[in-house]
Each structure stands twice: as structure tokens, then as C-alpha cells.
XYZ file of C-alpha atoms in Angstrom:
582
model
C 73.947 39.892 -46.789
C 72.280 40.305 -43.623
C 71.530 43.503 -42.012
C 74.157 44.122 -38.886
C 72.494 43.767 -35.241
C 71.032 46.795 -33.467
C 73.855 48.556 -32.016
C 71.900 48.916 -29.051
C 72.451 45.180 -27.991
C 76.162 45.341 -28.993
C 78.659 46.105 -25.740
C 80.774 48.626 -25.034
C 84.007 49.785 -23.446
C 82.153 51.384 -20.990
C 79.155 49.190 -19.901
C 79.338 45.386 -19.576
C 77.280 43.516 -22.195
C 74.724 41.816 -20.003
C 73.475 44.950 -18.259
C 73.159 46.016 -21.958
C 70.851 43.031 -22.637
C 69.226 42.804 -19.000
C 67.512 46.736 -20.121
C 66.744 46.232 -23.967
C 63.248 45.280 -25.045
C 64.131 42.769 -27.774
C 65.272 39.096 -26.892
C 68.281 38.309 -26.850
C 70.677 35.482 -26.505
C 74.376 34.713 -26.468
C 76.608 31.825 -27.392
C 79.716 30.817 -26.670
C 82.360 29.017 -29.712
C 80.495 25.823 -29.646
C 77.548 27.427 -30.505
C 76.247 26.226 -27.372
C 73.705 29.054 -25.208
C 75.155 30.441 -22.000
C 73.600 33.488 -21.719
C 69.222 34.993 -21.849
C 67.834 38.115 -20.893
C 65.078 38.416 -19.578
C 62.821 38.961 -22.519
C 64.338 35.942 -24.125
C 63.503 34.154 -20.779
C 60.245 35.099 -20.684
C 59.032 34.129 -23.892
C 60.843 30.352 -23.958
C 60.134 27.686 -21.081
C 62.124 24.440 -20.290
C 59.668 22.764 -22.601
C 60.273 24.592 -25.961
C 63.361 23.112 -27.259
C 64.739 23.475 -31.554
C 62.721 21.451 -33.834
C 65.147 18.334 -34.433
C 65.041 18.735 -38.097
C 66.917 22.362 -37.777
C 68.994 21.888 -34.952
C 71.985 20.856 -36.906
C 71.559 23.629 -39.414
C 71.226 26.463 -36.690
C 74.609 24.526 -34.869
C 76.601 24.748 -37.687
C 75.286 28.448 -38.688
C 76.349 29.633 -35.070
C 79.580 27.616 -35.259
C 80.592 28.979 -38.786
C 80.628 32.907 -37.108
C 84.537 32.681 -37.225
C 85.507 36.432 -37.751
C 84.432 39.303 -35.891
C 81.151 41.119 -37.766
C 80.181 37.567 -39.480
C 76.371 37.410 -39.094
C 73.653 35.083 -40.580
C 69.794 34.697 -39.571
C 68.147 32.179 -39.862
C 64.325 30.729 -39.536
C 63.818 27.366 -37.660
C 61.216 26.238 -35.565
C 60.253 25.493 -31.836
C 58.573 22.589 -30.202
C 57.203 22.109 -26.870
C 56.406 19.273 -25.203
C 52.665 19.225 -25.793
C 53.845 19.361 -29.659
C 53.061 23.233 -30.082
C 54.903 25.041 -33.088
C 56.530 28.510 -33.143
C 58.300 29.923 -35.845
C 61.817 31.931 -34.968
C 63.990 34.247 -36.494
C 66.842 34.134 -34.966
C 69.716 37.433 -36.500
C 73.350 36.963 -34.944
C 76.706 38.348 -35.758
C 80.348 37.242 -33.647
C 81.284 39.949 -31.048
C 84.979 41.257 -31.294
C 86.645 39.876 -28.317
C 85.154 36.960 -25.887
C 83.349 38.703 -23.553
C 81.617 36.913 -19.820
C 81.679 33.750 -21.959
C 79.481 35.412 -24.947
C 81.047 35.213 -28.369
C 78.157 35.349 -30.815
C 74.825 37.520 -29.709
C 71.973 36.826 -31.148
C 68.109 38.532 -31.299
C 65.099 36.387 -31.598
C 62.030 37.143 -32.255
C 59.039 35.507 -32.931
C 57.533 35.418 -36.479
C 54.591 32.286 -35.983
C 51.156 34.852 -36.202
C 53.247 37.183 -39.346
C 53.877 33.884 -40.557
C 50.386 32.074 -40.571
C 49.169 35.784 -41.700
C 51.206 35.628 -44.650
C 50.023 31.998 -45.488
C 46.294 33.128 -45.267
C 47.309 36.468 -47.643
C 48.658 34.222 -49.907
C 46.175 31.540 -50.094
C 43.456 34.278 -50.874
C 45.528 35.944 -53.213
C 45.431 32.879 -54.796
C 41.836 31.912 -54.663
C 41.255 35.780 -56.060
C 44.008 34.804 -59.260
C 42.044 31.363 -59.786
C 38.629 33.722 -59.946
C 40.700 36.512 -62.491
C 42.267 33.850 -64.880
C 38.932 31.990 -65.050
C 36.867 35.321 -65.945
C 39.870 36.832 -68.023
C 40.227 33.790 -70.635
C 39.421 34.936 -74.505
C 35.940 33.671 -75.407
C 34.678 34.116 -78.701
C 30.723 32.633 -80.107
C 30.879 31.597 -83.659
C 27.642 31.141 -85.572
C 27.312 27.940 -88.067
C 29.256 29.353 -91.131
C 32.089 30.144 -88.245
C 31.582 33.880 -88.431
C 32.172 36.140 -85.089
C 28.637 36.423 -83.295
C 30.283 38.191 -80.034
C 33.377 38.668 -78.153
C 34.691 39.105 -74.822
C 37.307 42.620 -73.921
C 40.258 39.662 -73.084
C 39.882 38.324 -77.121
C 39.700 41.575 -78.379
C 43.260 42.260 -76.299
C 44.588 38.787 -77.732
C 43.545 39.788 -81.204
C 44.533 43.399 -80.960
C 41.303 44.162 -82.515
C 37.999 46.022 -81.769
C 34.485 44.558 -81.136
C 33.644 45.885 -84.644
C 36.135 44.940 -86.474
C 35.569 40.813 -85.079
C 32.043 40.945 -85.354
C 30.533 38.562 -88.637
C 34.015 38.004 -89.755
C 35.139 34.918 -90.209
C 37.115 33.458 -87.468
C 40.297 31.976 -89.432
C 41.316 35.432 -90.133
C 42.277 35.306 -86.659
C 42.534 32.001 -84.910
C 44.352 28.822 -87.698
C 44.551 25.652 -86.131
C 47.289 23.484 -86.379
C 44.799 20.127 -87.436
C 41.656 20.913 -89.333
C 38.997 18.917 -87.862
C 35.920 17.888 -89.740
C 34.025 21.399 -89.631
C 36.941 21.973 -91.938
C 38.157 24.821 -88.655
C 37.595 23.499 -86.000
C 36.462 20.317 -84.223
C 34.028 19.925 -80.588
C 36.241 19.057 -77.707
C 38.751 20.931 -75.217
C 42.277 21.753 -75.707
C 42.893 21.751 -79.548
C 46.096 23.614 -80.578
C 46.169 27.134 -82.609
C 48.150 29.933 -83.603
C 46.321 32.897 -82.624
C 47.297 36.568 -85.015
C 47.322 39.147 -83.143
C 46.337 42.728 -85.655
C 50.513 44.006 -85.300
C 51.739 40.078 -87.094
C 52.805 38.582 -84.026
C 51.246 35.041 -83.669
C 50.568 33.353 -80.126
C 49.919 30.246 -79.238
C 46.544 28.906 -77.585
C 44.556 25.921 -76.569
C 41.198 26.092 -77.758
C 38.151 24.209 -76.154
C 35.225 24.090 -78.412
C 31.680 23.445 -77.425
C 28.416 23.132 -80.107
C 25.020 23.993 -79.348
C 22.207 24.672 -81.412
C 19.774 28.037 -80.071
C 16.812 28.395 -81.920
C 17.011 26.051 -84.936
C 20.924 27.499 -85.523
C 24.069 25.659 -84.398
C 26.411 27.996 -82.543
C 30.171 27.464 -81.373
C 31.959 28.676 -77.990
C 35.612 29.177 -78.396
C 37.262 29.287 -74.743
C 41.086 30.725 -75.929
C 43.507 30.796 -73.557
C 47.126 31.799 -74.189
C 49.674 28.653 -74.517
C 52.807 30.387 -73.963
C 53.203 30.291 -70.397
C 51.994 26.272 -71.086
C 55.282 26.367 -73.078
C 57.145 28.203 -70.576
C 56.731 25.967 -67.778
C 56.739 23.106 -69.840
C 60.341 24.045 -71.010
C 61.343 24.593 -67.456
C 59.802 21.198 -66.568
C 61.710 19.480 -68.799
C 65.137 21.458 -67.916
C 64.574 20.620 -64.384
C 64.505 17.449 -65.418
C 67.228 16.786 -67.029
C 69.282 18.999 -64.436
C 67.849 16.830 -61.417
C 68.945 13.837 -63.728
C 72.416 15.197 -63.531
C 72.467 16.166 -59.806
C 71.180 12.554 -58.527
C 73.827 10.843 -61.334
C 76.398 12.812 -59.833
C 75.558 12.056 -56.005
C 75.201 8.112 -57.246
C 71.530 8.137 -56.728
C 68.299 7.390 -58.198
C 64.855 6.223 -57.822
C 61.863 3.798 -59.211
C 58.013 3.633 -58.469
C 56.360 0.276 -58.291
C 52.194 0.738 -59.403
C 51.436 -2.273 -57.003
C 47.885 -2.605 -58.691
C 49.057 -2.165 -61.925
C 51.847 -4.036 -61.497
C 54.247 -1.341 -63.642
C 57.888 -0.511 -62.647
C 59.614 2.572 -64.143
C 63.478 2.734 -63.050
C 65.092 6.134 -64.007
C 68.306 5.896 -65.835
C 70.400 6.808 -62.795
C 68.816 4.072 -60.714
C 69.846 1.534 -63.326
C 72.867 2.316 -62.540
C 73.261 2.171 -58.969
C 71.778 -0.998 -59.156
C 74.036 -2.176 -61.517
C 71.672 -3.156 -64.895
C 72.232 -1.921 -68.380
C 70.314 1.556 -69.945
C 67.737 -1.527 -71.649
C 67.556 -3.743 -69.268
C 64.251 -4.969 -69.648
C 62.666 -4.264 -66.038
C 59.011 -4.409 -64.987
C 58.720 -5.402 -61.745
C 60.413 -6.265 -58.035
C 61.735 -10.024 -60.117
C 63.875 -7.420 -62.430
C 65.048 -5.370 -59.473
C 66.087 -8.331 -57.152
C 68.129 -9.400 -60.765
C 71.317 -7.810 -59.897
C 71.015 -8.335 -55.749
C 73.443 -10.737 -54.042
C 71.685 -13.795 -53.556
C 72.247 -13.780 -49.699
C 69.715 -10.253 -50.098
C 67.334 -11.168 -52.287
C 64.866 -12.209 -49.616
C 65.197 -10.033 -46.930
C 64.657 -7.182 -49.867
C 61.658 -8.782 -50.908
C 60.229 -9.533 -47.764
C 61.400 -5.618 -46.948
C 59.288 -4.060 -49.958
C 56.125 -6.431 -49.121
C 56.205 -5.430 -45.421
C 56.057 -1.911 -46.781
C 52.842 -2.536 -49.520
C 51.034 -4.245 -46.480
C 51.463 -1.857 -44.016
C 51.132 1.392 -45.873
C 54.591 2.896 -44.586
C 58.383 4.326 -44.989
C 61.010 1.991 -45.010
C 64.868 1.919 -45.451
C 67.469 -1.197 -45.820
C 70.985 -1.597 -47.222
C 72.097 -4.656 -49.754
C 74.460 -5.202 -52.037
C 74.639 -5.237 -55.811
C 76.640 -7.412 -58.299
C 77.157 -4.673 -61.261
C 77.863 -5.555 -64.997
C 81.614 -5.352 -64.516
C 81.422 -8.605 -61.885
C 81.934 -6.028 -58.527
C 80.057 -5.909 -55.930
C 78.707 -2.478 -54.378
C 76.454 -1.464 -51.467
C 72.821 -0.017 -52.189
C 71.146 2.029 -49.636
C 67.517 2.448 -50.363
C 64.767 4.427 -48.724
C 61.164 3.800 -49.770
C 57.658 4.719 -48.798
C 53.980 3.396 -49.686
C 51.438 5.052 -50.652
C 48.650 2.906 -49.426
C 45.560 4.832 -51.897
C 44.091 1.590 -53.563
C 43.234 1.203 -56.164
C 46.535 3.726 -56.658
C 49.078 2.143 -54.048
C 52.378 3.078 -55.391
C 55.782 2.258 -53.666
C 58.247 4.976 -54.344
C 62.004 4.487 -53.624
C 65.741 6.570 -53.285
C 68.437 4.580 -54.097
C 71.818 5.342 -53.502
C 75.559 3.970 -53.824
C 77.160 3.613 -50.312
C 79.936 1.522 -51.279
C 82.684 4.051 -50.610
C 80.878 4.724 -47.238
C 81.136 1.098 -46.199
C 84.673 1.107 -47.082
C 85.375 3.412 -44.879
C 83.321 2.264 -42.157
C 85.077 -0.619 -42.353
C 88.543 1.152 -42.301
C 87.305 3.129 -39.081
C 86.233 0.281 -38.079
C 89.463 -2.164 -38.559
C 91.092 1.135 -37.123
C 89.066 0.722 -33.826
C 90.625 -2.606 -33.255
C 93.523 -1.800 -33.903
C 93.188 1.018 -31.314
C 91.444 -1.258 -28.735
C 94.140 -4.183 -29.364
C 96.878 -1.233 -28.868
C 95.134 -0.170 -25.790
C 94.929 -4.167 -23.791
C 98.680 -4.116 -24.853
C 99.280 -0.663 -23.280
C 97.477 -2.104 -20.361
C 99.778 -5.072 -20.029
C 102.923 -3.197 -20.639
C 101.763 -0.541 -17.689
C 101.218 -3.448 -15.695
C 104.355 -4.960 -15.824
C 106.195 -2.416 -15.375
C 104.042 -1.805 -12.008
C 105.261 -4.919 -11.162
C 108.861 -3.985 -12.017
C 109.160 -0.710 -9.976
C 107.132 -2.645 -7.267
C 110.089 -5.424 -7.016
C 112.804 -3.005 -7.683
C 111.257 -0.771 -4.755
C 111.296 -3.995 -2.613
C 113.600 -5.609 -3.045
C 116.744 -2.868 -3.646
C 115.968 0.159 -2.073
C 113.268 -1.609 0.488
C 116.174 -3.462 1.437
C 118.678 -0.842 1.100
C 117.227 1.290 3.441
C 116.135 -1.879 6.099
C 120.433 -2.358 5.865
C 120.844 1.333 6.975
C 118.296 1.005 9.734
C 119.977 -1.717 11.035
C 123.268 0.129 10.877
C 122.083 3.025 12.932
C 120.523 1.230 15.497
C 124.264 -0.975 16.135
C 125.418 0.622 19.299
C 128.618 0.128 18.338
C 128.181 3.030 16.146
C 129.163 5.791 18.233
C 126.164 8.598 17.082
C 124.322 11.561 19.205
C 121.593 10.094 20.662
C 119.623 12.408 19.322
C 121.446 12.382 16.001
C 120.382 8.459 16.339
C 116.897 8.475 16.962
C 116.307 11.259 13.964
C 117.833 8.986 11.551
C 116.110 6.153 13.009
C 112.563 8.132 12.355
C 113.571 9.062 8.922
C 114.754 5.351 7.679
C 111.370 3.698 9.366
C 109.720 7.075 7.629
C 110.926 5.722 4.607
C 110.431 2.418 4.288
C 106.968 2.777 4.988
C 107.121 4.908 2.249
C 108.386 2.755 -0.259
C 106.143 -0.026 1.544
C 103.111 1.773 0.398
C 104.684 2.386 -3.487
C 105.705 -0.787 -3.372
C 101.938 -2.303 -2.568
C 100.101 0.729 -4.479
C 102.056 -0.521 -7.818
C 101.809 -4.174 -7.477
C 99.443 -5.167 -4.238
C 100.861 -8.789 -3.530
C 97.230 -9.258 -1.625
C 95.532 -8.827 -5.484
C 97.276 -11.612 -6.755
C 96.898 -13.894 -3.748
C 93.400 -13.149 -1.750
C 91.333 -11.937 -4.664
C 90.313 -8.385 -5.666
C 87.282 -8.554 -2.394
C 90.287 -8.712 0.067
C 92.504 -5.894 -1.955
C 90.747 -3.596 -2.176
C 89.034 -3.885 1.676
C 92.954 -3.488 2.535
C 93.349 -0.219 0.037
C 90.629 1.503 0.627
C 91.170 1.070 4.552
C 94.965 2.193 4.190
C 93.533 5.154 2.070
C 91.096 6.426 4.183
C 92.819 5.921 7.628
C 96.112 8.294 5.636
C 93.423 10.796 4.427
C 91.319 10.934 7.715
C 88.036 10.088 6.164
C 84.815 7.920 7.258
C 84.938 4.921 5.238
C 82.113 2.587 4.369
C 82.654 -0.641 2.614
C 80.307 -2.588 0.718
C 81.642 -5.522 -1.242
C 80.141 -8.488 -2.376
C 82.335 -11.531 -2.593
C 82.031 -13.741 -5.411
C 82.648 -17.692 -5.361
C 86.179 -18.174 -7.087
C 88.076 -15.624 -8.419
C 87.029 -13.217 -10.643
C 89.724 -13.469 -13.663
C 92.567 -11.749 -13.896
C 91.737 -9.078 -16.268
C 88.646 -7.933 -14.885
C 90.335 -7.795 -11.519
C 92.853 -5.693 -12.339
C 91.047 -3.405 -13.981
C 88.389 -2.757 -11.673
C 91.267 -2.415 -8.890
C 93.093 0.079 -10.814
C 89.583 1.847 -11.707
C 88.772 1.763 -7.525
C 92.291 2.954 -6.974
C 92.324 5.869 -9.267
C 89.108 7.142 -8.186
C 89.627 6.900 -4.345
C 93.140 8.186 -5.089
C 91.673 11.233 -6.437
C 89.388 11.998 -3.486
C 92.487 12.067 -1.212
C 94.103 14.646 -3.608
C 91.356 16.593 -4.990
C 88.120 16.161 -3.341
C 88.724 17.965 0.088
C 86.004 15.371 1.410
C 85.561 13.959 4.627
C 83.555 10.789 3.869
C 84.046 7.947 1.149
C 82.204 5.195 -0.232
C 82.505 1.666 -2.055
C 80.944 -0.283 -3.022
C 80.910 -3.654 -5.363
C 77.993 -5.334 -6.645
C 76.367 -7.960 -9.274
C 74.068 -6.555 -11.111
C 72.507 -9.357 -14.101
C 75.797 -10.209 -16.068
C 77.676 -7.572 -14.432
C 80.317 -6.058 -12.262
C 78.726 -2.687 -10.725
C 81.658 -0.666 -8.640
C 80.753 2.818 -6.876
C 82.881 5.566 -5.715
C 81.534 8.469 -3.919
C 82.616 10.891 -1.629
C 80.938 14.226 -0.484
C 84.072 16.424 -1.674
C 83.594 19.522 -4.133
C 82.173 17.522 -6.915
C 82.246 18.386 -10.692
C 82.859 22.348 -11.779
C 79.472 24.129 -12.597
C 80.845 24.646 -16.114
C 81.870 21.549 -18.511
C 84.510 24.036 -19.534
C 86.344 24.621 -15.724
C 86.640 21.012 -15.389
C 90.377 20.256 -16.262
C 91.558 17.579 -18.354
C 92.712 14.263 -16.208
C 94.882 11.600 -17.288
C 93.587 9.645 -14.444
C 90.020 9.703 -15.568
C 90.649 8.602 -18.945
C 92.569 6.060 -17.681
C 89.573 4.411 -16.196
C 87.618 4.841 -19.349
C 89.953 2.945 -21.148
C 90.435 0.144 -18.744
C 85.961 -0.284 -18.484
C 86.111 0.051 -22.563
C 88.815 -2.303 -22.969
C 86.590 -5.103 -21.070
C 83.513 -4.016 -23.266
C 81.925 -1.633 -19.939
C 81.405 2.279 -19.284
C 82.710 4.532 -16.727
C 79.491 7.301 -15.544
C 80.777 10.215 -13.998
C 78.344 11.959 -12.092
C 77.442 15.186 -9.597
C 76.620 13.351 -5.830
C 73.625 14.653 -4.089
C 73.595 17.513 -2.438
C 77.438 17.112 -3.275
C 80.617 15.535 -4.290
C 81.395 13.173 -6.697
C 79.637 9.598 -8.077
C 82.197 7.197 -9.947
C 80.483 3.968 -11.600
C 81.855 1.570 -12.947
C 80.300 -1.596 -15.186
C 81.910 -4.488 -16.481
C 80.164 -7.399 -17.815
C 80.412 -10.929 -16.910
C 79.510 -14.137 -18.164
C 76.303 -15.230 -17.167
């Protein structure tokens, strides 16, 4: 478990958190639920420009660290690195724990610090340390001279330790007392050559091990034998471990439906690990030994692209990655994903591959998928429904209460209706008050102009309506288009220009307002902009319109996008893109 954070950059009752962070020497940094930053002191300022940004292989390990902080005192650190722009590293451990209550925004605090020179310090230590061990083992081996009737002519201290033995008690003894090989070789003891296999006794009965590599010489007329010993247990250790590993990674990549093969391009050898026979489908002896066994079990309409795929890769001398499918022993078909890289070292070129079964992955892209559609088709129909009943209220407006209220006009205005004058002309304001009223409803739901002028000519007449009820400078620039533009794409981008400029009047507070409608390649381009408030400094203070979505759907619906964006120096940029054909 990680140690807690210094109390010193935790807040208190009494002094508010940042003034706390502003006056310590460490860095420090806070985050809010997301995990995203909102808050740096000034050390942490200092030591990180706009250029240093989280190395993109950590960044969604460090996220999802921050993000897991659920509880008040949870804490993790964590190492990851920084980049800057000019591609310069810096390691950073980064120690955070989630504050008790939200506070300013803050709900984790973390301290960084940099660790890059301890770091590259450490590596050096260690690579020394290492070059020093190399040196020791070397020097510290067993080494033992044997004369020609294989009696002990000298010893070293580290094969008297192996032997348990004194220098006196080895010397012109014969060597088998000590050191029995497994295979006599023609000397009857031992044979020339390096890493023949013995049982070593040490002077208490245990036996150990060894490798021994003997060299012959004659000096002076007499033939004399080196014995280099060294100890074979640890050999046996590691090569236990080895093979443990082995079988244990066997299990992991069976059990996450993976596996691998390496291709010897010059030797033209293929070795397929048992788990990759099985993601791609062939039996535990299915006789494969090279890419014509692989492609076996491919669906024919892969085969090539595969090949071509793997022969791209041996030329070039790089990674690659493709998906195919598979036609298993049972008769189903599956989906392979396989990632691969060359190692372009002729006469040694080897192409090493991953192999893994994505065929529950592609089901289920293909359920989100057919789920998408579904949405999208739900959507159009949502659309169509919303617009007829538009067209519904619209009528009902006109032609009941529209007319309804045109009958009462009428009614107060007959002098034979003996009314106050004043009385008269109040009720006279109000009925003309509304009926303009449900005039506008009436043409805001269903503009009669849209389906007989064109969308150029609607929404010149909207926008000018709009802007002359909201008192703002209006400036129109609309492109007309030879014919019509299609019913669909009409409507929407009407009802995307009417939401947006309808907005401004409520919520901007602005004064001026543009739009604009373009062709841009195969596409529609409409603008919206106004020099209101604009977006909220925050992502977080910006509330949650129906409206807005609304015109999301409508562009997406079409196949466009919908960009929301700050104005310059202010206010509020709506565009809108909607492709055509060309």
C-alpha cells in the first residue's frame, strides 16, 4: 500500500486548499472525478510547459488510476513518462490519494515529482554492478590442473570451497575422488571439450552438480589437464523456471484464445505453437511448415490478401497487422486477428506473429452495429413523426383558433355591438395581438414559404422576422441553388437554422447575428453566429440542451456534423455540414 500524502498539501477547515498548495515547495496537482487536471501550483507550473504532455502509451493507465480513487483516503502512485514536442523524455512519479469532500473543483490531489536523473543513475549503478558480477563469476569459477595420470597438480580457493576440502588434502590425489562424470570419455575420466556433465562431492556427502570444460596441453614433455568447474544448480534452477514459464504462458495465451508462429524466411522453417493451431483452426499434428500450411484453413476470399500481407512485411522489414477468417475442423467459421513483425537480419530474417480469436468481438460489433441502424432508422422516423405533427398543430392553429379568434375580431369591431369605446379598442388590440401570435406559431411549426419557395426564400423570411422581434443587426448570406434542394435536406437544415437563431434570441443576449449558406465540394455548409455570451469557460457550466442535440441528430441523420464553437473575441459559431451529391 502506498504511503498517505504529506499532510502538509492536504486542506483544512481553516485554510482553503489552494493557498495550501500556492506556499508548499513540492508540485502539486489536482483533479477533478474525471480524472481530468483543473488545478497547478506553481511549482508544478514551473517545471511542465504546454509542450510536455503524458507519453501516449501511459495515458490510459494513469486515467483509469485517477478515475478508480472512489473513496475518500484511496491513493495509488504511479510512474509514467513525459514527452515534449522536440521528443524529450522525463520520468514522473506521480503519489495521489481522493480528498474527503469536493473542494474548488479538486477531488483527487496529487504530488509529482521528477525521478528521470535518480532514474538514469540507477540504470548506470546497475549496469556496473553488473559488469563488476560478470568480472566476480568469471574469476570465482572452480579450476582445478590435473597432471597425465589425472592426479591434482593445483587448485584454486573457489574448488577447494566446492569440494569442502583443503589445498593439501587435493593436491596428487586423484581427481575422481572428487569430481565422477556422468559419461566416461576415452581418458577413461574425462574427455577435451567444454561443458561435460558431473556430480561434484563435496567432503560433508552432499553431491552438486557442474559443467566441466576440459582443455589438454602438454608443458615440458608432460600432458596436463585444466578443469574449469562451475556449479550447475542454478543452470537447473532457471532451467526449471524456464520451462514452468512455459508451460504457464502456454496456459495464459490458450485461455485468452491466442497464440503465435515464427516463419525462418531463409530457412524456410515454420514452428506453430499448440495454441496457435488452434486459433487457426488445424489439428495438434497438422503437418505445417510453411505460409502454404497456414493459408490451409483461411477462407478462400483471404487467402491472398494474407499472403500478399506477410510478403509486404518480409520485403519491407516491418510490423504489420490484418484480420481474416478461419474455417475450423468443426466446419465454422471464426475471425483471426494477427499482428506480425519482420525481422529483416539476413541471412536470419524471421517473421514473428500474435494470433488471436476475435470472433466474439465481431459479433458484437456487428450487434452494435445492427443496433446503430436501428437507432438511426428510429431517429429519421422520429424526425418524420415530429414533422407531422408540426404540420398538425400548424393547421389546427390556422385554421381553428386562427380563425376563431379572426370571428371574434370581427365581432368586436360590429358597431352594432354596443361596447366602451375604450373597452372596444382594448379587445381589438388583444385579438390582432393574438392572431399575430398564433400567425407566427403557425409559420414557425410548418412555414408554408418552405414548402413552396424553397429553403433560400424561408429562411431569408425567418431569419428577418427573427431578428427584426429580437432587435438585432442581421446579415444574410445565402447562396441559391438551381432547383430545389430535396426535401429532407431542406428541412433539416431549416430546423437546424431555426433552432440555432432561436436560441440567440433566448439565450445569447447578442446584438448582432449571422447566416450564412454555402457549397462547399459535395456539401451544404450553414453558419450561425452571433456575438452573444458564447460557450461557459467550463465544459461542466454548460447545461444540457434538448435543442442542441436536436440539431446533431437531424446533421447525423443525413450522414453530416454539427461544430459548436467559441466566436472570436465572443459569442457563439454554429456549423452545420450536410453532404450532397456531386
Amino acid at each position: 500500500m502506498n504511503a498517505p500524502l504529506n499532510s502538509a498539501l492536504l486542506p483544512s477547515a481553516a485554510t482553503p486548499p489552494c493557498l495550501l498548495a500556492e506556499t508548499s515547495p513540492l508540485s502539486v496537482v489536482g483533479f477533478d472525478a474525471k480524472g481530468g487536471e483543473v488545478y497547478r501550483n506553481r511549482v508544478a507550473a514551473a517545471g511542465s510547459g504546454p509542450d510536455w504532455q503524458v507519453h501516449a502509451d501511459d495515458h490510459a493507465s494513469l486515467l483509469a488510476a485517477r478515475q478508480a480513487l472512489k473513496a475518500p483516503g484511496d491513493r495509488y502512485q504511479q510512474t509514467y513518462r513525459w514527452v515534449s514536442a522536440g521528443g524529450e523524455r522525463r520520468w514522473i512519479s506521480e503519489t495521489a490519494e481522493r480528498l474527503p469532500t469536493e473542494i474548488d473543483g479538486i477531488v483527487v490531489i496529487a504530488h509529482q515529482a521528477d525521478i528521470t536523473v535518480a532514474l538514469d543513475e540507477t540504470a548506470r549503478l546497475n549496469a556496473r554492478l553488473l559488469r563488476q558480477e560478470g568480472i566476480v563469476a568469471s574469476a570465482a569459477d572452480p579450476i582445478i590442473t590435473l597432471d597425465a595420470d589425472l592426479q591434482v597438480l593445483s587448485c584454486n580457493h573457489a574448488a577447494k570451497r566446492l569440494l569442502g576440502v583443503s589445498g593439501n588434502e587435493l593436491l596428487g590425489q586423484p581427481v575422481h575422488r572428487w569430481l565422477r562424470p556422468v559419461e566416461t570419455g576415452p581418458d577413461g575420466l574425462l574427455s577435451p571439450g567444454s561443458g561435460q556433465t558431473m556430480t561434484a562431492h563435496h567432503a560433508n556427502g552432499a553431491q552438486v552438480p557442474v559443467t566441466v570444460s576440459v582443455s589438454t596441453l602438454q608443458l615440458r614433455g608432460e600432458r596436463v589437464h585444466t578443469l574449469i568447474v562451475r556449479d550447475a544448480r542454478e543452470q537447473q534452477r532457471i532451467r526449471q523456471q524456464l520451462e514452468a514459464s512455459q508451460v504457464q504462458q502456454g496456459l495464459v495465451l490458450q485461455a485468452a484464445g491466442m497464440g503465435s508462429w515464427q516463419f525462418d524466411v531463409d530457412a524456410d522453417r515454420l514452428r506453430v505453437t499448440p495454441e496457435a493451431r488452434a486459433v487457426l483452426g488445424c489439428a495438434a499434428d497438422e503437418l505445417m511448415e510453411g505460409f502454404e500450411h497456414l493459408t490451409l484453413h483461411m477462407h478462400p476470399a483471404d487467402r491472398a490478401s494474407a499472403r500478399a500481407r506477410w510478403q509486404q512485411a518480409v520485403a519491407d522489414g516491418c510490423a504489420y497487422e490484418q484480420t481474416y477468417r478461419v474455417i475450423d475442423l468443426a466446419g465454422d467459421t471464426r475471425w483471426v486477428s494477427e499482428r506480425g513483425l519482420c525481422l529483416a537480419q539476413a541471412p536470419l530474417r524471421r517473421l514473428l506473429a500474435v494470433v488471436m480469436d476475435v470472433t466474439g468481438q465481431r459479433q458484437r460489433e456487428a450487434e452494435l452495429a445492427a443496433m446503430a441502424e436501428r437507432l438511426r432508422a428510429l431517429g429519421a422516423q422520429l424526425v418524420q413523426v415530429q414533422e407531422h405533427e408540426r404540420r398538425h398543430l400548424a393547421r389546427e392553429l390556422h385554421d381553428e383558433i386562427g380563425q376563431q379568434l379572426t370571428a371574434g375580431l370581427i365581432e368586436v369591431r360590429n358597431p352594432a355591438l354596443k361596447l366602451p369605446q375604450a373597452l372596444r379598442r382594448r379587445w381589438i388590440e388583444q385579438f390582432g395581438g393574438l392572431i399575430e401570435q398564433v400567425r407566427t406559431l403557425s409559420l414557425d411549426l410548418s412555414p408554408a414559404m418552405l414548402d413552396d419557395l424553397g429553403l433560400v426564400p424561408a429562411l431569408r423570411s425567418y431569419a428577418q422576422r427573427l431578428a427584426e422581434r429580437g432587435g438585432l443587426t442581421l446579415t444574410l448570406a445565402l447562396e441559391d441553388a438551381p432547383g430545389r434542394f430535396g426535401p429532407a435536406l431542406e428541412n433539416a437544415l431549416f430546423r437546424i437554422a431555426q433552432e440555432a437563431t432561436t436560441n440567440v434570441l433566448r439565450h445569447a443576449g447578442a446584438t448582432r447575428l449571422t447566416l450564412s449558406l454555402t457549397r462547399s465540394d459535395c456539401e451544404w455548409v450553414l453558419v450561425i453566429e452571433d456575438d452573444g455570451v458564447g460557450l461557459p469557460a467550463t465544459p461542466a457550466a454548460a447545461p444540457a440542451h434538448f435543442g442542441m442535440l436536436g440539431m446533431r441528430e437531424r446533421a447525423a441523420l443525413l450522414g453530416g456534423q454539427l461544430q459548436v464553437t467559441s466566436g472570436k473575441p465572443r459569442g457563439l459559431r454554429i456549423e452545420a455540414r450536410l453532404p450532397v451529391s456531386c
